[in-house]
Coordinates of C-alpha atoms and ligand atoms in Angstrom, one line a residue:
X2 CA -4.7 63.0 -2.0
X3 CA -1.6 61.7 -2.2
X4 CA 1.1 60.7 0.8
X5 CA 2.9 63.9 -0.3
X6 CA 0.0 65.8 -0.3
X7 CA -1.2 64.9 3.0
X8 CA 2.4 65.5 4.3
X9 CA 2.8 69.2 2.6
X10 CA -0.7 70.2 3.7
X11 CA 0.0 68.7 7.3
X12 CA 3.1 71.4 7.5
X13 CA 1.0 74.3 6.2
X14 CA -1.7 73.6 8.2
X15 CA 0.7 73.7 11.8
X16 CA 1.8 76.6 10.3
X17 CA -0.7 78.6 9.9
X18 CA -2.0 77.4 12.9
X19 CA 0.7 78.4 14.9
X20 CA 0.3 82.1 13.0
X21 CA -3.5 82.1 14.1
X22 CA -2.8 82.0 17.6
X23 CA 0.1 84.2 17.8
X24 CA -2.0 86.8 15.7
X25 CA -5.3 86.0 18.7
X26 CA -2.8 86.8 21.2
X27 CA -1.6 90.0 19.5
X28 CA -5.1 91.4 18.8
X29 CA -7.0 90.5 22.2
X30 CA -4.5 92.4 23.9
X31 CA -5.3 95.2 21.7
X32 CA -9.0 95.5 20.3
X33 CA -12.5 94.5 21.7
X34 CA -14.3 91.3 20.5
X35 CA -16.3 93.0 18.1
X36 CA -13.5 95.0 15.9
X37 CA -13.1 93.5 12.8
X38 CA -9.6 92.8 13.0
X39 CA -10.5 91.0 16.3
X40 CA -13.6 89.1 14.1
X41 CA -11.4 88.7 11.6
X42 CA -8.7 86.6 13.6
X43 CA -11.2 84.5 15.3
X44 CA -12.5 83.6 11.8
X45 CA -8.5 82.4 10.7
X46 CA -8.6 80.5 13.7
X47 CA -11.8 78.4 13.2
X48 CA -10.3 78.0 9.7
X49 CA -7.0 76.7 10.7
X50 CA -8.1 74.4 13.6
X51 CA -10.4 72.7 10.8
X52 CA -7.6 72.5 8.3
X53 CA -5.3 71.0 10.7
X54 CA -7.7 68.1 11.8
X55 CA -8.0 66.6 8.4
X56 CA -11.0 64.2 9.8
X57 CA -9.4 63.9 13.3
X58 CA -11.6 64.9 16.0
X59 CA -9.5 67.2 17.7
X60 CA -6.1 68.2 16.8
X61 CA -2.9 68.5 18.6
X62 CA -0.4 71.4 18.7
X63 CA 2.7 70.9 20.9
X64 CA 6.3 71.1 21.6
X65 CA 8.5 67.9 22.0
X66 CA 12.5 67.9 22.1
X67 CA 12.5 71.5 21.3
X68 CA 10.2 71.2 18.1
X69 CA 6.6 72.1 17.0
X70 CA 4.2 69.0 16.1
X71 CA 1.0 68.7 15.0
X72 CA -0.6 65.6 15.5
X73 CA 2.5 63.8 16.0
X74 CA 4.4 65.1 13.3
X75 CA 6.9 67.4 13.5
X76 CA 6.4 70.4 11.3
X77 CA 9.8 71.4 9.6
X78 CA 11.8 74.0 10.2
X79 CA 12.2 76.2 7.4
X80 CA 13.8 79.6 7.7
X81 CA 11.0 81.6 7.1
X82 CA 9.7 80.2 10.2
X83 CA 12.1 80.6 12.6
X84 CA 11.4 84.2 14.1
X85 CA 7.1 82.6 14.8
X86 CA 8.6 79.5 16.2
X87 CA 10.8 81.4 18.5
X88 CA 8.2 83.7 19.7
X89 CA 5.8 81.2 19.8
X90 CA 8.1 79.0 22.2
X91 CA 9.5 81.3 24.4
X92 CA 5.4 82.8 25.2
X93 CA 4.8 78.9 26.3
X94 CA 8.0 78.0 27.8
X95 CA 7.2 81.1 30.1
X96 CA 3.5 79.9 30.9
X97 CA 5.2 75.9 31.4
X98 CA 2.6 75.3 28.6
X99 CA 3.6 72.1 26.1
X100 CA 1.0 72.4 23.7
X101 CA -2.5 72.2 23.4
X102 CA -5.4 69.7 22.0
X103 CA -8.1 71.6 20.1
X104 CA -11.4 70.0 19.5
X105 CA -12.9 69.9 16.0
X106 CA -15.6 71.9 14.7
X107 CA -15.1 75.7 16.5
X108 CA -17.6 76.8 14.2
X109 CA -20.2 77.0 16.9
X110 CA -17.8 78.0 19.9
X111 CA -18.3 81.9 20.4
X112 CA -16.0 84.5 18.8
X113 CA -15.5 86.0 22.8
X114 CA -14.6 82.6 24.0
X115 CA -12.4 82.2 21.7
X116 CA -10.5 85.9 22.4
X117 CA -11.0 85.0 26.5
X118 CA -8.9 81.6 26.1
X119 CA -6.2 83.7 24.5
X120 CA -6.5 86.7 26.8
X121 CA -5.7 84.3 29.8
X122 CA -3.5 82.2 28.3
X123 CA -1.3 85.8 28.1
X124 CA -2.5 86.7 31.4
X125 CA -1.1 83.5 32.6
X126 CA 2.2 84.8 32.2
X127 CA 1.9 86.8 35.0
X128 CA 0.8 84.6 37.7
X129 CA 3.0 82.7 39.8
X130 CA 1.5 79.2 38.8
X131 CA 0.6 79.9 35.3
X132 CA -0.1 76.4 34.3
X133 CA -2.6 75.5 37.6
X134 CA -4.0 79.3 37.1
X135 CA -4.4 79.0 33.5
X136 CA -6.6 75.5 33.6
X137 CA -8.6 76.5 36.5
X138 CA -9.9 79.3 34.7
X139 CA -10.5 77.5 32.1
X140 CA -12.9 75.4 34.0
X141 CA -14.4 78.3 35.3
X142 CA -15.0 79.8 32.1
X143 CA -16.6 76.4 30.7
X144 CA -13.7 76.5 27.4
X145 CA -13.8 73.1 27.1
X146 CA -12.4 72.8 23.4
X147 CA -9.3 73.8 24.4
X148 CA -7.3 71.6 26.7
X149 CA -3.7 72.1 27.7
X150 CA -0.8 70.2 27.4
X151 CA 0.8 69.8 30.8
X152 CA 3.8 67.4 29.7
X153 CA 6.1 66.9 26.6
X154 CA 5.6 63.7 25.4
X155 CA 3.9 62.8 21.8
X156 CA 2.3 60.1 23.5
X157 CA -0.6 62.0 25.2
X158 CA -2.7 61.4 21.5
X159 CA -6.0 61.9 22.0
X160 CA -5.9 62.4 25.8
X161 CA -7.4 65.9 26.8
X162 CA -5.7 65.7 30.6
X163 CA -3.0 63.5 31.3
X164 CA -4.8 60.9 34.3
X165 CA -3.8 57.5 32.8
X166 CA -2.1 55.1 34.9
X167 CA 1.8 54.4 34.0
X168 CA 0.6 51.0 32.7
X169 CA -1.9 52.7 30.2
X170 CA 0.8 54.9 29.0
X171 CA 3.2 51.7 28.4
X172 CA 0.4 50.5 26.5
X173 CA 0.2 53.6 24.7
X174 CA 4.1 53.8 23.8
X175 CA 4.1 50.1 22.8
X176 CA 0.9 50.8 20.6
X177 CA 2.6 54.1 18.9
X178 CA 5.8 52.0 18.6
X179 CA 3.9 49.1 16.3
X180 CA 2.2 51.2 14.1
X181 CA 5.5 53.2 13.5
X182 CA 7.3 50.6 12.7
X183 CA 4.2 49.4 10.5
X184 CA 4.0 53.1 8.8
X185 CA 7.8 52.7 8.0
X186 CA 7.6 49.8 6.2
X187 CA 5.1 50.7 4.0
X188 CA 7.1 53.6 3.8
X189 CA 9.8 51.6 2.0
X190 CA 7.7 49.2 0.3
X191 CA 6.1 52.6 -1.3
X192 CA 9.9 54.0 -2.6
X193 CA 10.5 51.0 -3.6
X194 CA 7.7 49.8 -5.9
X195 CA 7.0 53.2 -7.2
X196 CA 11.2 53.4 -8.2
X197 CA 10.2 50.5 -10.7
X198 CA 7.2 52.4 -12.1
X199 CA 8.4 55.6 -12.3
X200 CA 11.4 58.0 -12.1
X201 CA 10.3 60.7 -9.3
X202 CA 9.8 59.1 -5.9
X203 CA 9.8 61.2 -2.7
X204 CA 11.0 60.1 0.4
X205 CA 8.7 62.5 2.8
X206 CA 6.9 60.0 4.5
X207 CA 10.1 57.8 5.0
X208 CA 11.9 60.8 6.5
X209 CA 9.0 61.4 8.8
X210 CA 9.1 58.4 9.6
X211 CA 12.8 57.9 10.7
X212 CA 12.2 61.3 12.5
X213 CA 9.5 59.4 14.4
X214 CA 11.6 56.2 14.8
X215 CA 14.2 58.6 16.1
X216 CA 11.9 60.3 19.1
X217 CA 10.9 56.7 20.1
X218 CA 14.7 55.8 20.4
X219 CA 15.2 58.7 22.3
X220 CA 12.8 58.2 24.8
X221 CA 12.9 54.1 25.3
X222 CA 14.4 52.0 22.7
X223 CA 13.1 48.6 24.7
X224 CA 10.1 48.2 22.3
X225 CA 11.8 49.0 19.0
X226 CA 14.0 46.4 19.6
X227 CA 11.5 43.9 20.4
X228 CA 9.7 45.2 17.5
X229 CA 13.2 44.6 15.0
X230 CA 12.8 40.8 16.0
X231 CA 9.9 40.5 13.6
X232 CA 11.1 38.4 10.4
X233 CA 8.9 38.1 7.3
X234 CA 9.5 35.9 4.2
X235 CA 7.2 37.6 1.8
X236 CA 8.3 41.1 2.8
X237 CA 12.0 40.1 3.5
X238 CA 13.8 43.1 2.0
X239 CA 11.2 45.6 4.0
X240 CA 11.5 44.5 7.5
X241 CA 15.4 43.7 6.9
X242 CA 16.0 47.0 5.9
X243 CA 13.7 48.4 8.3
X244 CA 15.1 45.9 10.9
X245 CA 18.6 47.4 9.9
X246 CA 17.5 51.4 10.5
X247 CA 16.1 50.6 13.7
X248 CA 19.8 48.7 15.2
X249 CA 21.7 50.9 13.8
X250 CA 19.8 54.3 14.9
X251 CA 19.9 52.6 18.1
X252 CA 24.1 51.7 18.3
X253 CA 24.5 55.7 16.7
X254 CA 22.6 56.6 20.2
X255 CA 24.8 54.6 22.1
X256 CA 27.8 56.0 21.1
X257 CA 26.3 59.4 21.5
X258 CA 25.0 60.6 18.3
X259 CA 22.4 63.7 18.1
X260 CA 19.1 63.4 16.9
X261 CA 19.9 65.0 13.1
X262 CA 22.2 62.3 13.1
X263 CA 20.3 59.6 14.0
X264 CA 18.0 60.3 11.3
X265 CA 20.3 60.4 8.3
X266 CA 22.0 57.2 9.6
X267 CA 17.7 55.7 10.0
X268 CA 17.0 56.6 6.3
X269 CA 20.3 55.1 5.6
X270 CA 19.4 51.9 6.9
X271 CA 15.9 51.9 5.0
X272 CA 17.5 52.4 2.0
X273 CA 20.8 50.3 1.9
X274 CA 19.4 47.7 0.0
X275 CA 17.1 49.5 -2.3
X276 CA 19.1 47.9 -5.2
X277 CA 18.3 44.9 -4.8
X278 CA 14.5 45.7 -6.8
X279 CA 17.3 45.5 -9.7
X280 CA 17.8 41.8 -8.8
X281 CA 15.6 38.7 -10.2
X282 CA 14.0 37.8 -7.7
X283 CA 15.0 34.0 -8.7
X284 CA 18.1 35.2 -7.9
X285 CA 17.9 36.8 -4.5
X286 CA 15.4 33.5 -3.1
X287 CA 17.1 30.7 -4.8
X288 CA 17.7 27.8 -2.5
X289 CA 21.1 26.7 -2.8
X290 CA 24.2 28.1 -3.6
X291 CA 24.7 30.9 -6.1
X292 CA 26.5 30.1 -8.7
X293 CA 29.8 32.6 -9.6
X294 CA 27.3 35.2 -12.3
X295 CA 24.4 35.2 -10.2
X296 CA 26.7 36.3 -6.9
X297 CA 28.1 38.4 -9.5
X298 CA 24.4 40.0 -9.7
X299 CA 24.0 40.0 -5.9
X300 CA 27.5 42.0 -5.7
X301 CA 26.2 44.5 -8.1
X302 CA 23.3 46.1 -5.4
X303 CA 25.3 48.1 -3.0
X304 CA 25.9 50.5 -6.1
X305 CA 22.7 49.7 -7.0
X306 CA 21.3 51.4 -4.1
X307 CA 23.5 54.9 -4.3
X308 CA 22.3 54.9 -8.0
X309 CA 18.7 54.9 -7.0
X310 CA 18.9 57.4 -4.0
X311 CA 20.1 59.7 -6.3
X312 CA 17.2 59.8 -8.5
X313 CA 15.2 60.1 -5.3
X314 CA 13.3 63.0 -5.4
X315 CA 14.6 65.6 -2.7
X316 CA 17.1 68.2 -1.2
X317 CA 20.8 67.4 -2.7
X318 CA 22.2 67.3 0.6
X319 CA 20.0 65.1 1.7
X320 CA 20.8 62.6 -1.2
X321 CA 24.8 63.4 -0.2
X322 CA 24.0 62.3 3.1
X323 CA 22.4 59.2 1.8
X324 CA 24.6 58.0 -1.0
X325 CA 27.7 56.5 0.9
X326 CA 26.9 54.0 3.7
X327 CA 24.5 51.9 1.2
X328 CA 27.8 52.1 -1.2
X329 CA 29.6 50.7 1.4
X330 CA 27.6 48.2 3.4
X331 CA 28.9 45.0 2.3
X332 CA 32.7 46.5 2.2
X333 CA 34.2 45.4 5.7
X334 CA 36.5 46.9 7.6
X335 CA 39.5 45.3 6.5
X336 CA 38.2 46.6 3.0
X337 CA 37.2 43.0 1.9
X338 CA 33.9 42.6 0.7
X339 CA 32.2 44.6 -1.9
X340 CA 32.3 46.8 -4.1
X341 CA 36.3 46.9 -3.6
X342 CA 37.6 50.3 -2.9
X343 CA 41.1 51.9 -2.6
X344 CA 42.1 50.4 0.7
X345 CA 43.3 54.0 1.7
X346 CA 40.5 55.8 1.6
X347 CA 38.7 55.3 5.4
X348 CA 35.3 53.4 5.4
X349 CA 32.6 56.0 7.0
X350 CA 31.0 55.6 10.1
X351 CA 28.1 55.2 9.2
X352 CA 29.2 52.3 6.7
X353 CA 31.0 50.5 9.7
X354 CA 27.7 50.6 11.7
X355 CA 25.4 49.4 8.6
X356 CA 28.5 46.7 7.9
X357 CA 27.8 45.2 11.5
X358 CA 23.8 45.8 11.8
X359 CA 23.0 44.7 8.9
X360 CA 25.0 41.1 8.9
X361 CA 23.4 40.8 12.4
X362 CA 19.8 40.9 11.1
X363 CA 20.6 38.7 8.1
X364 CA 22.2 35.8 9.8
X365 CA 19.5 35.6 12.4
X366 CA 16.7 35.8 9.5
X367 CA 15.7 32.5 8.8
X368 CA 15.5 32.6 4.8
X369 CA 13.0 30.9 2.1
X370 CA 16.5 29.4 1.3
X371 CA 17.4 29.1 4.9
X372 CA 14.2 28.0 7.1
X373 CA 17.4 28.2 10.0
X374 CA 19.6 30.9 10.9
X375 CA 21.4 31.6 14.2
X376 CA 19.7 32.5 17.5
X377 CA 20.7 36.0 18.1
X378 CA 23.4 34.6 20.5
X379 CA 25.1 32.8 18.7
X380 CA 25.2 35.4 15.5
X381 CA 27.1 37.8 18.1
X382 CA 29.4 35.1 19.4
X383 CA 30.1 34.3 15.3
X384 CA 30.7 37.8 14.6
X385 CA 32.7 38.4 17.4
X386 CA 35.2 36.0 15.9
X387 CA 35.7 38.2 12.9
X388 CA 35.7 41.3 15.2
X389 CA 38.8 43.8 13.6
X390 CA 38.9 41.9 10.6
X391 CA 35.3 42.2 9.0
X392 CA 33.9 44.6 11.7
X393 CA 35.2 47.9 13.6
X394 CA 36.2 46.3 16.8
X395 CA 35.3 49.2 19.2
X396 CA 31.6 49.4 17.6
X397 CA 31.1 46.1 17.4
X398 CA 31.8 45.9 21.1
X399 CA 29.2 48.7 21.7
X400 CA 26.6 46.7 19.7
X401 CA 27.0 43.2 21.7
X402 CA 26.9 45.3 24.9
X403 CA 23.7 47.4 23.9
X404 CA 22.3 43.9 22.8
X405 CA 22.9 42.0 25.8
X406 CA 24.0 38.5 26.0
X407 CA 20.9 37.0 25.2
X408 CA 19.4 39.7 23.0
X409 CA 15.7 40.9 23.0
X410 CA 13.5 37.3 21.2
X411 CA 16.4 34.8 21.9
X412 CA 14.1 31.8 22.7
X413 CA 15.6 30.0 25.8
X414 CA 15.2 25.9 27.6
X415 CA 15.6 25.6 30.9
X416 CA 16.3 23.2 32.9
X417 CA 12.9 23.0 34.4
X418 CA 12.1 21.6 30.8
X419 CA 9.8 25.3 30.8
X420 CA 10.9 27.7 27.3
X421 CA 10.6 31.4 27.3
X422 CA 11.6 34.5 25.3
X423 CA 14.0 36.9 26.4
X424 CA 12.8 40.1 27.5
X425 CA 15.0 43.5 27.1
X426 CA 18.7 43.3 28.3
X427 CA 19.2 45.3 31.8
X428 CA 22.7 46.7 31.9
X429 CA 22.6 47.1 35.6
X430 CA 22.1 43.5 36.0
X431 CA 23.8 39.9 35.4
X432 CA 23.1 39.3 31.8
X433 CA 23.6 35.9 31.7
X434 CA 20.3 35.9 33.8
X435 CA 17.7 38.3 31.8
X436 CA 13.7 38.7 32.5
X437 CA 12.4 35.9 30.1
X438 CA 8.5 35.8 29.4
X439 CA 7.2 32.1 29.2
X440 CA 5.6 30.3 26.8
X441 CA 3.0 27.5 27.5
X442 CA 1.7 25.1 24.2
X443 CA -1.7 25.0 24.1
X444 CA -3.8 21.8 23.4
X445 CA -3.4 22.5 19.6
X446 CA 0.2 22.7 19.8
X447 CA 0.4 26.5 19.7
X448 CA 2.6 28.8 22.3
X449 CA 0.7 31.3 24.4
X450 CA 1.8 33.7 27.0
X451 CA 3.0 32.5 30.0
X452 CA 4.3 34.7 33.3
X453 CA 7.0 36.8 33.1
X454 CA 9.6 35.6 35.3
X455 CA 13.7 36.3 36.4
X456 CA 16.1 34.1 35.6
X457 CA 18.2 35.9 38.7
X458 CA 15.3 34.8 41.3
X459 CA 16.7 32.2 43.5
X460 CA 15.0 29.2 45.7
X461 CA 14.7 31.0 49.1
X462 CA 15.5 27.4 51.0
X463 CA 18.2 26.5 49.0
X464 CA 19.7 29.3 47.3
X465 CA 20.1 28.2 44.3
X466 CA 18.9 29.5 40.7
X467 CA 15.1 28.6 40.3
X468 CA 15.9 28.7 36.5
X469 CA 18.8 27.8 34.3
X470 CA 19.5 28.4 30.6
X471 CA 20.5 24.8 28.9
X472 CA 19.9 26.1 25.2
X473 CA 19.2 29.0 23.1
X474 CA 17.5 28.5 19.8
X475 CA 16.4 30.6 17.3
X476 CA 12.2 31.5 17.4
X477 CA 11.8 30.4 13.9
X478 CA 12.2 27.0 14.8
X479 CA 9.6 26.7 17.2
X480 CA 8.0 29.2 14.3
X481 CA 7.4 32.4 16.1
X482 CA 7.6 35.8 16.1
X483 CA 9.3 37.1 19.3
X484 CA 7.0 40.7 18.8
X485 CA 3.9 39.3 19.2
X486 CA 4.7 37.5 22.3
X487 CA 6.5 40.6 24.0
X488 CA 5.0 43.2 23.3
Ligands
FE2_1 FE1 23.0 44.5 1.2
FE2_2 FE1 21.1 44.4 3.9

């Protein structure tokens, strides 16, 4: 099966769950267990409960941020489905139901169970705590495939009731968080190498994806941001563009953008530099300078890029909404830059916020050209200086701001001779003086974790700083990977 597959039959599935159980609720309040129609629907529930696992050992129907997802992923919203979704909403809303987890294999759960579950879960409705009434008879009932979903988060996985400590369900956020931002990039690796093999390439999983990235943002963006320090050599063009989605989905929910938004500007970002598979590669890693052709073949990827997204396979107004901001990335806002366009014609918002995001990430990636680049300090204090000239002063702002003085990995001295990594910028706090997790070289030379600590902590005798910054650097020099020591 491929991605696509998995993807269409994913939506289907929720679907026709979500039917199932309407249609339960409709005929236990009308027949006895043992009509047919009643039979019937019980039989089209076992089926769609197994369809919707794919392997899983339970599966997970729910409501997050207004939408339907099963296991995680949101089930789109097509037309046809509005009317169910509705319904379906306003029945749980009313019982202060989120969702629910169903275990796998019904097929030996009784057809009268399964009609009892539904029978309260309408009675619920009626009493004055439906959600307390509803699980306690549950329990009393001994239905224990069917466990409700008290709170709306996608986080609660595989987690029947949730009793995890707050720690656990860090843990939990940070773990969903990685293997996003791993599922995106393979998402992008995937439309990329298959756009050099062949000429249709869909972009589900990558919009799934973004849509993901996008509820993450929403609810915390600390460990994305953490997670868009991470700088490869091999995989460059990946995490740079991934890298690039994740800052800029994060400035366009500064500034107030909704979540439709956020995701057209994320699959933006994965995608701005999707021409650059047209360049040599000799080309695009040579150490040195570029002579005036090759820079000349550099120049040509920003076109590149809308080129290729249009022979993406998908809606057309999805490819519209795609086609601009990677035209425009590398034109800046005094309309230097490339490709050169008529000065009077306004460069798009999105363009100004891919413009500053993605010079960010490239001058603090060190390169197989490069092995040094900037610490993440010092690349804000260097673009700052070009702020109204190559950037859009106002967003720019925003971005240093949202970043903090000593952004998320910016590998710190002190003066107690001790080095740490900068932990996530506090607005409410002296930023000059972040959280900073240590680092303490082994025997062999390597860094390991050290404590966490405050730069703002004082001596209590003296009253003076405990801690103070002499230097940033950039991790690459020390040759780390700021994710894998905070997160
Ligand atoms: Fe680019
Ligand atoms: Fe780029």
């Amino acid at each position: 099966m491929t991605m696509n597959d998995f993807s269409q039959k994913q939506d289907s599935s929720g679907h026709d769950l979500l039917r199932a159980i309407t249609r339960l609720i409709q005929i236990g309040r009308l027949y006895e267990d043992n009509n047919n129609l009643a039979v019937e629907a019980v039989a089209a529930f076992k089926r769609s409960v197994g369809n919707a696992c794919l392997g899983e050992p339970q599966v997970s129907l729910q409501i997050y941020n207004g939408r339907f997802f099963l296991q995680q992923e949101k089930l789109p919203l097509l037309r046809k489905h509005i009317s169910l979704f509705n319904q379906m909403m306003q029945f749980m809303e009313k019982r202060k139901i989120f969702g629910w987890h169903f275990r796998a294999g019904l097929d030996r759960v009784d057809g009268k169970d399964i009609l009892l579950f539904t029978r309260l879960l309408d009675r619920a409705g009626k009493e004055e705590n439906p959600l307390d009434w509803l699980v306690s008879e549950l329990d009393k009932n001994d239905i224990h495939w069917v466990a409700v979903i008290r709170e709306s988060s996608l986080y609660q996985g595989d987690c029947l009731e949730s009793t995890m400590a707050e720690s656990e369900t860090l843990e939990r956020k940070k773990e969903a968080a990685k293997k996003t931002y791993q599922n995106a990039l393979n998402s992008i690796k995937e439309v990329a190498q298959k756009l050099l093999s062949r000429n249709e390439v869909g972009i589900r999983k990558s919009v799934r994806m973004v849509q993901r990235m996008v509820d993450i943002i929403m609810e915390d963006a600390t460990t994305f941001m953490a997670l868009s320090t991470i700088r490869m050599y091999d995989d460059y063009t990946y995490t740079h563009s991934l890298n690039v989605a994740i800052l800029a989905m994060t400035l366009g929910k500064k500034i107030g953008m909704k979540r439709t938004t956020l995701e057209r500007l994320g699959l933006c970002g994965l995608f701005h530099d999707l021409g650059k598979i047209e360049i040599p590669k000799k080309i695009l890693n040579k150490k040195g300078k570029l002579d005036d052709s090759e820079y000349e073949e550099i120049k040509k990827h920003s076109m590149a890029s809308a080129a290729l997204i249009l022979k993406l396979k998908t809606e057309k107004y999805r490819k519209g909404h795609l086609l601009i901001s990677p035209f425009e990335h590398h034109v800046r806002y005094d309309h230097s830059g490339y490709p050169s366009i008529d000065k009077r014609r306004p460069i798009s918002l999105f363009g100004r916020i891919l413009t500053i995001v993605d010079v960010f990430d490239a001058i603090t990636s060190p390169r197989i050209y490069r092995p040094t680049s900037m610490s993440p300090d010092q690349a804000l204090g260097h673009m700052l200086s070009d702020s109204g000239k190559y950037y859009d002063p106002a967003l720019l702002k925003v971005f240093i701001n949202m970043l903090g003085v000593y952004p998320v990995g910016t590998l710190l001295k002190f003066d107690t001779g001790e080095m740490g990594l900068s932990l996530h910028a506090n607005n409410d706090r002296d930023q000059t003086r972040p959280k900073v997790q240590l680092l303490i070289q082994g025997k062999d030379k390597s860094y390991e974790k050290g404590k966490v600590i405050d730069l703002g902590e004082r001596n209590p005798g003296t009253g003076a700083y405990k801690r103070t910054i002499v230097q940033s650097l950039h991790p690459a020099t020390l040759g780390l990977q700021p994710a894998s020591y905070i997160l």
